[in-house]
Coordinates of C-alpha atoms in Angstrom, one line a residue:
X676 CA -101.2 -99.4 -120.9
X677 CA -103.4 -96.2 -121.6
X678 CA -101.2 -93.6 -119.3
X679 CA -102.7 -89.8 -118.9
X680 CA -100.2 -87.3 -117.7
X681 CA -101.6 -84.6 -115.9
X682 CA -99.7 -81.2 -115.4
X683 CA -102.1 -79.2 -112.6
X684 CA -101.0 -75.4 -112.3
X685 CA -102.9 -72.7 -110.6
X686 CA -105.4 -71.4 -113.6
X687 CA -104.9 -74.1 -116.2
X688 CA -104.0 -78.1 -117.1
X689 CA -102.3 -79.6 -119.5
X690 CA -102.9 -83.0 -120.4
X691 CA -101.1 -85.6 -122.9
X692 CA -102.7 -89.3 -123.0
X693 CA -100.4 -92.2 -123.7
X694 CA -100.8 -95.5 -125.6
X695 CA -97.8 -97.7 -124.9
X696 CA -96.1 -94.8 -124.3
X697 CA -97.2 -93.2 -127.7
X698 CA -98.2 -90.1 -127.4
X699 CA -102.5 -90.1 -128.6
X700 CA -103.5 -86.3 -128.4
X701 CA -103.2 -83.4 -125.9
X702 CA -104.1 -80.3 -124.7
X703 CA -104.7 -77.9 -122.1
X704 CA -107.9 -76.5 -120.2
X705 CA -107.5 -73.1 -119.4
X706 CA -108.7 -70.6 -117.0
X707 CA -109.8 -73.3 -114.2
X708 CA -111.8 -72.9 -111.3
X709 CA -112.9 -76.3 -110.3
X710 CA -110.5 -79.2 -111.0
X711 CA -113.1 -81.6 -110.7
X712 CA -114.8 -80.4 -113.8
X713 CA -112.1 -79.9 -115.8
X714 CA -110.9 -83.4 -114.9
X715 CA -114.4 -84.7 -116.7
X716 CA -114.1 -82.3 -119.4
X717 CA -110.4 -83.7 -120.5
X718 CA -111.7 -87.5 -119.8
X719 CA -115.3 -87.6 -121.6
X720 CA -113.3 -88.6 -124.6
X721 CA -111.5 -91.2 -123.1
X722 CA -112.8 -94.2 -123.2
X723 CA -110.4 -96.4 -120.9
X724 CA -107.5 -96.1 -118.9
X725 CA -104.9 -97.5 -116.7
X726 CA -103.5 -95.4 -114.7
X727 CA -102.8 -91.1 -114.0
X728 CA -99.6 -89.5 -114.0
X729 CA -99.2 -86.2 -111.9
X730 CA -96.1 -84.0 -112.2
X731 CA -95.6 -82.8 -108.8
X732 CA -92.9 -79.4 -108.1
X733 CA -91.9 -80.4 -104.8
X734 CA -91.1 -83.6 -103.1
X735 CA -89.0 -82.6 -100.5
X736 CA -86.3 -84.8 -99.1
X737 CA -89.0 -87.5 -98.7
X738 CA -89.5 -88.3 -102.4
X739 CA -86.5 -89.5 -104.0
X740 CA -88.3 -91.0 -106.7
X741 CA -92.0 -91.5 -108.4
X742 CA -94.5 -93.0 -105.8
X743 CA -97.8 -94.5 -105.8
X744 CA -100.6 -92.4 -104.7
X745 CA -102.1 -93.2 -101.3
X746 CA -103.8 -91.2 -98.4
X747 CA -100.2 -91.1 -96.9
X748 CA -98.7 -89.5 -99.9
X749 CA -101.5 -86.8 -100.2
X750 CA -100.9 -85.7 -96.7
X751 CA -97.3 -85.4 -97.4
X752 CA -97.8 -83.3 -100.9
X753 CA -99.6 -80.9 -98.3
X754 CA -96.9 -80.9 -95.7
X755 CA -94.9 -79.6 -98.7
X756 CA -97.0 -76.5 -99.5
X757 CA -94.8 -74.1 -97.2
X758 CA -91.7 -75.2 -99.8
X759 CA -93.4 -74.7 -102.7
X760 CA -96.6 -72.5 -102.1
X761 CA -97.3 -71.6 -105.7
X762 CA -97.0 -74.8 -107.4
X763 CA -97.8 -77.9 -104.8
X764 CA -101.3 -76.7 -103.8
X765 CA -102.4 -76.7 -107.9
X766 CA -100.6 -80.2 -108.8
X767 CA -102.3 -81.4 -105.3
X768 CA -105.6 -80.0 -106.4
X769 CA -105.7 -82.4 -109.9
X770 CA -104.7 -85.3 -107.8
X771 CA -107.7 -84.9 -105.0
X772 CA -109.9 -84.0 -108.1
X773 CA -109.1 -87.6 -110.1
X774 CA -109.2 -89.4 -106.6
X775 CA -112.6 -87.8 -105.9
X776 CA -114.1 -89.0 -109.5
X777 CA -112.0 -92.3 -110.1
X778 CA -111.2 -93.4 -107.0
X779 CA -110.5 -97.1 -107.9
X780 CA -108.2 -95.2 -110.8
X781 CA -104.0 -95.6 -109.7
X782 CA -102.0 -92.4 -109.6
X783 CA -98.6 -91.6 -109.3
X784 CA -96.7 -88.7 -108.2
X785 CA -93.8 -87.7 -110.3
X786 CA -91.3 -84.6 -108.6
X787 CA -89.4 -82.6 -110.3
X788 CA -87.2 -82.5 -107.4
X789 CA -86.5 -86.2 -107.3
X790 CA -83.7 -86.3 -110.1
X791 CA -81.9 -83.9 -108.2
X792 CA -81.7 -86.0 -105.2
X793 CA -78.4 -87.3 -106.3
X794 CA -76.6 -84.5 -105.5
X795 CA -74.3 -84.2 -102.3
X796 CA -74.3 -82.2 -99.2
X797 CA -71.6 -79.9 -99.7
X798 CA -73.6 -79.0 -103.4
X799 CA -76.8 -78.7 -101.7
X800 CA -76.4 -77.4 -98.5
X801 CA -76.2 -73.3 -97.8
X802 CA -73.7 -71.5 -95.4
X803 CA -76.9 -70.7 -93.0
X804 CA -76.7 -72.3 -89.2
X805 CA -77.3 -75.9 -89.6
X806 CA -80.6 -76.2 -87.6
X807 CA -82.5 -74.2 -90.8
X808 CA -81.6 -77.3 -92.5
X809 CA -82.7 -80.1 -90.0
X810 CA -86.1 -78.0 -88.5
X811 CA -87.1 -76.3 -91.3
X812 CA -85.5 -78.1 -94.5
X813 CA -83.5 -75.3 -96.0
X814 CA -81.5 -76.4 -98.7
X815 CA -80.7 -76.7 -102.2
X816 CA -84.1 -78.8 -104.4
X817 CA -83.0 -77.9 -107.8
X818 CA -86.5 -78.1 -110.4
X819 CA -87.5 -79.0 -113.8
X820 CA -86.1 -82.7 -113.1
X821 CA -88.3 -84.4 -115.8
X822 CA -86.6 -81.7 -118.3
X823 CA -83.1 -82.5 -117.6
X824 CA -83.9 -86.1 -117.1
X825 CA -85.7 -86.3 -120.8
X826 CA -81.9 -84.4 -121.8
X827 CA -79.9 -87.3 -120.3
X828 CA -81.9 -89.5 -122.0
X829 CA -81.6 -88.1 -125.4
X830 CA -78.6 -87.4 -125.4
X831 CA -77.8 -90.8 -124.6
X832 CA -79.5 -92.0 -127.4
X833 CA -77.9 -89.2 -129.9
X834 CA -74.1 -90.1 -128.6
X835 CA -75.1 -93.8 -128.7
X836 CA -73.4 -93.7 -124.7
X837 CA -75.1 -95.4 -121.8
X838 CA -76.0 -92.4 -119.4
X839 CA -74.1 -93.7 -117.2
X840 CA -71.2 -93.0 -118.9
X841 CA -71.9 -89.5 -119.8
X842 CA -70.7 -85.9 -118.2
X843 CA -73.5 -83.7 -119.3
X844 CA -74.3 -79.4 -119.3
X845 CA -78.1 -79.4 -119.4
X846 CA -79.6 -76.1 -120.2
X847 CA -83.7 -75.6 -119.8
X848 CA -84.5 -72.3 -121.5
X849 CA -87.8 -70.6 -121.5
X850 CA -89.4 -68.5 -119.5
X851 CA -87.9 -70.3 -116.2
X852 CA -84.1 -71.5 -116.8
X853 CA -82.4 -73.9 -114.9
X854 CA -78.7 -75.7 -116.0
X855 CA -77.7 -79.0 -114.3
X856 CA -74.5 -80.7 -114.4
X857 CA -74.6 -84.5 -115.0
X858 CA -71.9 -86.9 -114.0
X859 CA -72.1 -90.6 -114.7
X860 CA -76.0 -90.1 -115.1
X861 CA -76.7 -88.3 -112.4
X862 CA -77.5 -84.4 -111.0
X863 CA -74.4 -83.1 -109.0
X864 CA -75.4 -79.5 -108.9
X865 CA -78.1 -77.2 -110.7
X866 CA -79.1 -73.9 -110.4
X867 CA -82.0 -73.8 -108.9
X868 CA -82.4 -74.3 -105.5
X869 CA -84.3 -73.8 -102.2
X870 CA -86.9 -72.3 -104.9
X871 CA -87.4 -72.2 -108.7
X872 CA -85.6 -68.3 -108.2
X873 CA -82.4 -69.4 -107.7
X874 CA -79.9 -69.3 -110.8
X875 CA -80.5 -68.2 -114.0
X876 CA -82.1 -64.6 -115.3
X877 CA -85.3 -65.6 -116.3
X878 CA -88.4 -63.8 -118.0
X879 CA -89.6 -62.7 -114.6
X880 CA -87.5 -63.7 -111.9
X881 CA -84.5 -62.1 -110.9
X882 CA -82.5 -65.2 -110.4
X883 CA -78.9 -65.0 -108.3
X884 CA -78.5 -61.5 -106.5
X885 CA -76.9 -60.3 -103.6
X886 CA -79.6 -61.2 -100.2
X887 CA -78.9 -58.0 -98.6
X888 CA -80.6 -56.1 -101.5
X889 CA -83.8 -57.3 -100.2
X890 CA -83.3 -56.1 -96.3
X891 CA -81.7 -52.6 -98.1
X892 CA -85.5 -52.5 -100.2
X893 CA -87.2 -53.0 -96.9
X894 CA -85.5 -50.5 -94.7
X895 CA -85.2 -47.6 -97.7
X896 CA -88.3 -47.9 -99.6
X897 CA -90.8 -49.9 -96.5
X898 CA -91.4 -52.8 -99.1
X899 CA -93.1 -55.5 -97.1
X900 CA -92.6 -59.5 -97.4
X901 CA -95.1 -59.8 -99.8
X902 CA -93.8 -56.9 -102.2
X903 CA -90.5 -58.2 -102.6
X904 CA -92.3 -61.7 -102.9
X905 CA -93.6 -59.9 -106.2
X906 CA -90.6 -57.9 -107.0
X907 CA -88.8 -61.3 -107.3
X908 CA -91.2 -63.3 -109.5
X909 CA -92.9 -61.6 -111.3
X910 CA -91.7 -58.0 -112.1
X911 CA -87.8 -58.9 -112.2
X912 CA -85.5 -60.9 -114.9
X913 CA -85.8 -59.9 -118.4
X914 CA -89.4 -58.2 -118.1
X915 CA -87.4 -55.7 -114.6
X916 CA -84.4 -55.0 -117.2
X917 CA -86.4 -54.0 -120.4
X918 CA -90.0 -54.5 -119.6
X919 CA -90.7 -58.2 -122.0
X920 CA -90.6 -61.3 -120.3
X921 CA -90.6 -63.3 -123.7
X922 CA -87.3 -63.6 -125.3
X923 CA -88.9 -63.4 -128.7
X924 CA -90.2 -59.8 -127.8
X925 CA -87.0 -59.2 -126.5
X926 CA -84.7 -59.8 -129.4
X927 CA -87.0 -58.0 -131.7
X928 CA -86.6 -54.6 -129.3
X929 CA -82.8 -55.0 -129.8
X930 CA -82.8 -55.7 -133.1
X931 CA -85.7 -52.5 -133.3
X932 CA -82.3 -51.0 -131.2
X933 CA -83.5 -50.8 -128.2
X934 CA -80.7 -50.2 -125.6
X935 CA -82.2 -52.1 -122.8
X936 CA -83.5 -55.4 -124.6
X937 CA -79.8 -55.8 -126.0
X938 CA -78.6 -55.4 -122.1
X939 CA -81.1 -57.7 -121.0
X940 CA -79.7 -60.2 -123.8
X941 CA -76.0 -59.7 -123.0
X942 CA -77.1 -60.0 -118.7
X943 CA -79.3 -63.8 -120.0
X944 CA -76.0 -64.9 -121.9
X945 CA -73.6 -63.9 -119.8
X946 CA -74.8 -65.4 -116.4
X947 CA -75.7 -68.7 -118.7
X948 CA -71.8 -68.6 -119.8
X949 CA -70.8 -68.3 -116.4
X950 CA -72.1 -71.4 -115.4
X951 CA -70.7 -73.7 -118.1
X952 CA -67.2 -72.9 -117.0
X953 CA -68.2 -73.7 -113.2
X954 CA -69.8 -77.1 -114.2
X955 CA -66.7 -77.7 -116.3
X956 CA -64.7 -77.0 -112.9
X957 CA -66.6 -79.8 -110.9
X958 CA -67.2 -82.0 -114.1
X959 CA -63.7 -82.4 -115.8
X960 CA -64.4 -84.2 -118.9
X961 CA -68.1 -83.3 -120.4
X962 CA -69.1 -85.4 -123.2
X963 CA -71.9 -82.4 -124.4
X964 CA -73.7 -79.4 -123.8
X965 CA -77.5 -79.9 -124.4
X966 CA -80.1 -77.1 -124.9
X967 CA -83.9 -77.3 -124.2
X968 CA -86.9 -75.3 -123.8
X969 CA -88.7 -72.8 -126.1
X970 CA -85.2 -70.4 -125.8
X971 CA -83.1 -73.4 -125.7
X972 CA -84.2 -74.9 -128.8
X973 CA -85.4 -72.1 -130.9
X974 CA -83.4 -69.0 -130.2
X975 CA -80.4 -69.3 -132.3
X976 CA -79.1 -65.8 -131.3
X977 CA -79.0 -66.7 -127.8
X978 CA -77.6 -70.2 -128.2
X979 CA -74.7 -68.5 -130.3
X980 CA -74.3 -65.6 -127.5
X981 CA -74.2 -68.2 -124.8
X982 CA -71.6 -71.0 -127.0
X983 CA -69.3 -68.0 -128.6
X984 CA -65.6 -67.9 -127.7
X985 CA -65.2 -70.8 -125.2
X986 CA -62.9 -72.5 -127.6
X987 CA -60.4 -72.8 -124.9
X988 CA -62.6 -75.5 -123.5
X989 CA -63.2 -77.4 -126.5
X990 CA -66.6 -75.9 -127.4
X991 CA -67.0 -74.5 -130.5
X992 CA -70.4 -73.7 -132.6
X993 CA -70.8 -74.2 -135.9
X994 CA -72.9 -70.9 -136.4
X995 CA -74.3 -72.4 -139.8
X996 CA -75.6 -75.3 -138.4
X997 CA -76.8 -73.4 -135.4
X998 CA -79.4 -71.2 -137.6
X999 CA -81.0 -74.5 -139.1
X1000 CA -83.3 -75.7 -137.2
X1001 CA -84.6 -79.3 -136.8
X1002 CA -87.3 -81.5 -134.9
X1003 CA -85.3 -84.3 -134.1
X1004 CA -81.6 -83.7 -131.6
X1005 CA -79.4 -82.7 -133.5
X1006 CA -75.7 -80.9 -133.0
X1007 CA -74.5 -77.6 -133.5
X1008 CA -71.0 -78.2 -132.8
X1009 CA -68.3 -77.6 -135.1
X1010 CA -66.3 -80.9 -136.6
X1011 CA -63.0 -79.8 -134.4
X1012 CA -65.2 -79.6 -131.4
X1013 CA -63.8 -81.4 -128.3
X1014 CA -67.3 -80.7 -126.4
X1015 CA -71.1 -81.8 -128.4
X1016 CA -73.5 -79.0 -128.4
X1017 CA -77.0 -80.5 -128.7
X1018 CA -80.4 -79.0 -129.3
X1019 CA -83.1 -81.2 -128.5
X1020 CA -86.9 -80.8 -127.7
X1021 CA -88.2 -81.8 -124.2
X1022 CA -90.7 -84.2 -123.6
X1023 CA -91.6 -83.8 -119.8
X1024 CA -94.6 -85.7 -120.1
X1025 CA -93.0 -88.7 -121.8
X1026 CA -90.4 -88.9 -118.7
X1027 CA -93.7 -89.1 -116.6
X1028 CA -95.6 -91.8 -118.8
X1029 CA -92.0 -93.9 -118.4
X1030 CA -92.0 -92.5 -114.3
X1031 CA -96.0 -93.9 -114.2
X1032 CA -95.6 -97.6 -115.8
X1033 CA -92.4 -98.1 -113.9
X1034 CA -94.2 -97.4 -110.3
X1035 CA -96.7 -99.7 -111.8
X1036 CA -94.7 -102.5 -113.2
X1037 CA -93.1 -102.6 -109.1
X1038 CA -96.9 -103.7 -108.1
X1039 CA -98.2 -105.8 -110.8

């Protein structure tokens, strides 16, 4: 089954085609303006397919898992835009623009909210009145699904466990960070939550802070909804603290010795420590750590910053085998080590090719 995953964003799409769930070739069209056309440009090569996968932010509480595309679920993706207003209407956008070319060609939405739908009410809910959650569906989503679920997986494989049987720490690290604890196979909690903010410091996003800052910028400084929006995203996290948003730029400032790149490292590792010893509280026994993304699985600095004196808990690095880097998982743990700490390199779009023929195989 030829399977090509499609990954719409707002000015660009990257593609990977799938043969039997081998990877063929990929890429990514940049600077988009009409869908349609770049839809043509990444098929003219192609000479059949099967089916289209679509990695799709938000699913709301509707989608627990992948669906087949239909009128019905197009209409729904759109309902959706209010909960995820910069990410739904591009993913929407590459699924109206294969529909409109191929429209005998079978899609399938995949969420990143859907692996997330495991966790319970008392994780996902916030301490707002209860009628924000039933009329406007306020509550924890949780993101980068395909990410952690390609972790479970891996690790699975590496521990030579059945994921159902494992306890898992997932960390996503790159310019958006999430961490997810896994129990038994499935997402109890995460860190993101109504929106991809939520959590974690990130290269521009501010992450967890305090809500009242926000009415305090409005009433001191007149910043309207729309500034703050901006303050948030895209001028806060590591970029607000030391002004780079790439953690490469920023460890070559510190190591340069500048003062605010090595506080915007300790702030990144710090809040990321933080929330291995609250997954450890609701977990109890964890089986491994497992770090992904381009800061997850290249940045050895931060992985040791993050890992360093939690010995008390049975995690302890190996700093040696933390500095040599590998393709294929592999641990960074020291032999003594109660806890595994893995490193292994995502593969989104493979979670979606799997996502895509297992919709299909339901209707064949």
């Amino acid at each position: 089954m030829k399977i090509l995953v499609l990954n719409s964003g707002s000015s660009s799409i990257k593609y990977t085609l799938f043969d039997s769930l081998i990877p063929l070739h990929s890429g990514m069209i940049e600077r988009v303006e009409n869908y349609e056309n770049a839809i043509l440009q990444i098929l003219q090569n192609i000479s059949t397919l099967d089916a289209v996968g679509h990695r799709v932010v938000h699913g709301g509480e509707i989608y627990k898992k992948s669906v087949l595309v239909d009128a019905n679920v197009i209409v729904t993706i759109e309902e959706l835009i209010p909960l995820a207003p910069l990410h739904n209407p591009a993913n929407l956008a590459g699924i109206k623009a294969v529909s409109m070319l191929y429209p005998d060609l079978k899609q399938v939405a995949v969420f990143d909210t859907s692996f997330h739908q495991s966790i319970p009410d008392y994780a996902y809910m916030y301490a707002l009145p209860y009628h924000l959650y039933t009329e406007n569906k306020i509550r924890r989503y949780g993101f980068h699904g395909s990410s952690h679920r390609y972790m479970l997986k891996a690790a699975s494989s590496y521990l030579q466990k059945l994921p159902q049987e494992l306890n898992l720490i997932t960390f996503h690290l790159g310019n958006g960070d999430s961490v997810c604890a896994i129990q038994n196979g499935e997402s109890i909690d995460t860190s993101m939550g109504f929106t991809p903010l939520e959590g974690l410091i990130m290269g521009t996003r501010s992450g967890d802070l305090d809500p009242e800052i926000l009415l305090y910028l409005q009433r001191q400084k007149g910043m309207n909804i729309d500034d703050i929006e901006t303050l948030l995203n895209k001028e806060s996290g590591l970029k607000g603290i030391c002004g780079a948003s790439d953690m490469r730029d920023v460890v070559k400032l510190a190591k340069e010795g500048d003062e605010k790149a090595n506080l915007a490292i300790e702030m990144f590792t710090y809040h990321a420590k933080k929330y291995i010893g609250a997954y450890i509280a609701i977990l109890g026994r964890v089986d491994a750590l497992v770090f992904t993304g381009g800061i997850g699985e290249h940045s050895t600095l931060i992985r040791e910053k993050i890992l360093q004196n939690l010995e008390h808990f049975g995690i302890k690095i190996d700093c040696d085998k933390n500095r040599h880097e590998q393709y294929e998982p592999f641990d960074i743990n020291a032999r003594d080590a109660v806890i595994k700490l893995l490193v292994i390199h995502t593969n989104e779009e493979e979670i979606i090719a799997q996502e895509v023929q297992k919709v299909l195989g339901q209707y064949e």
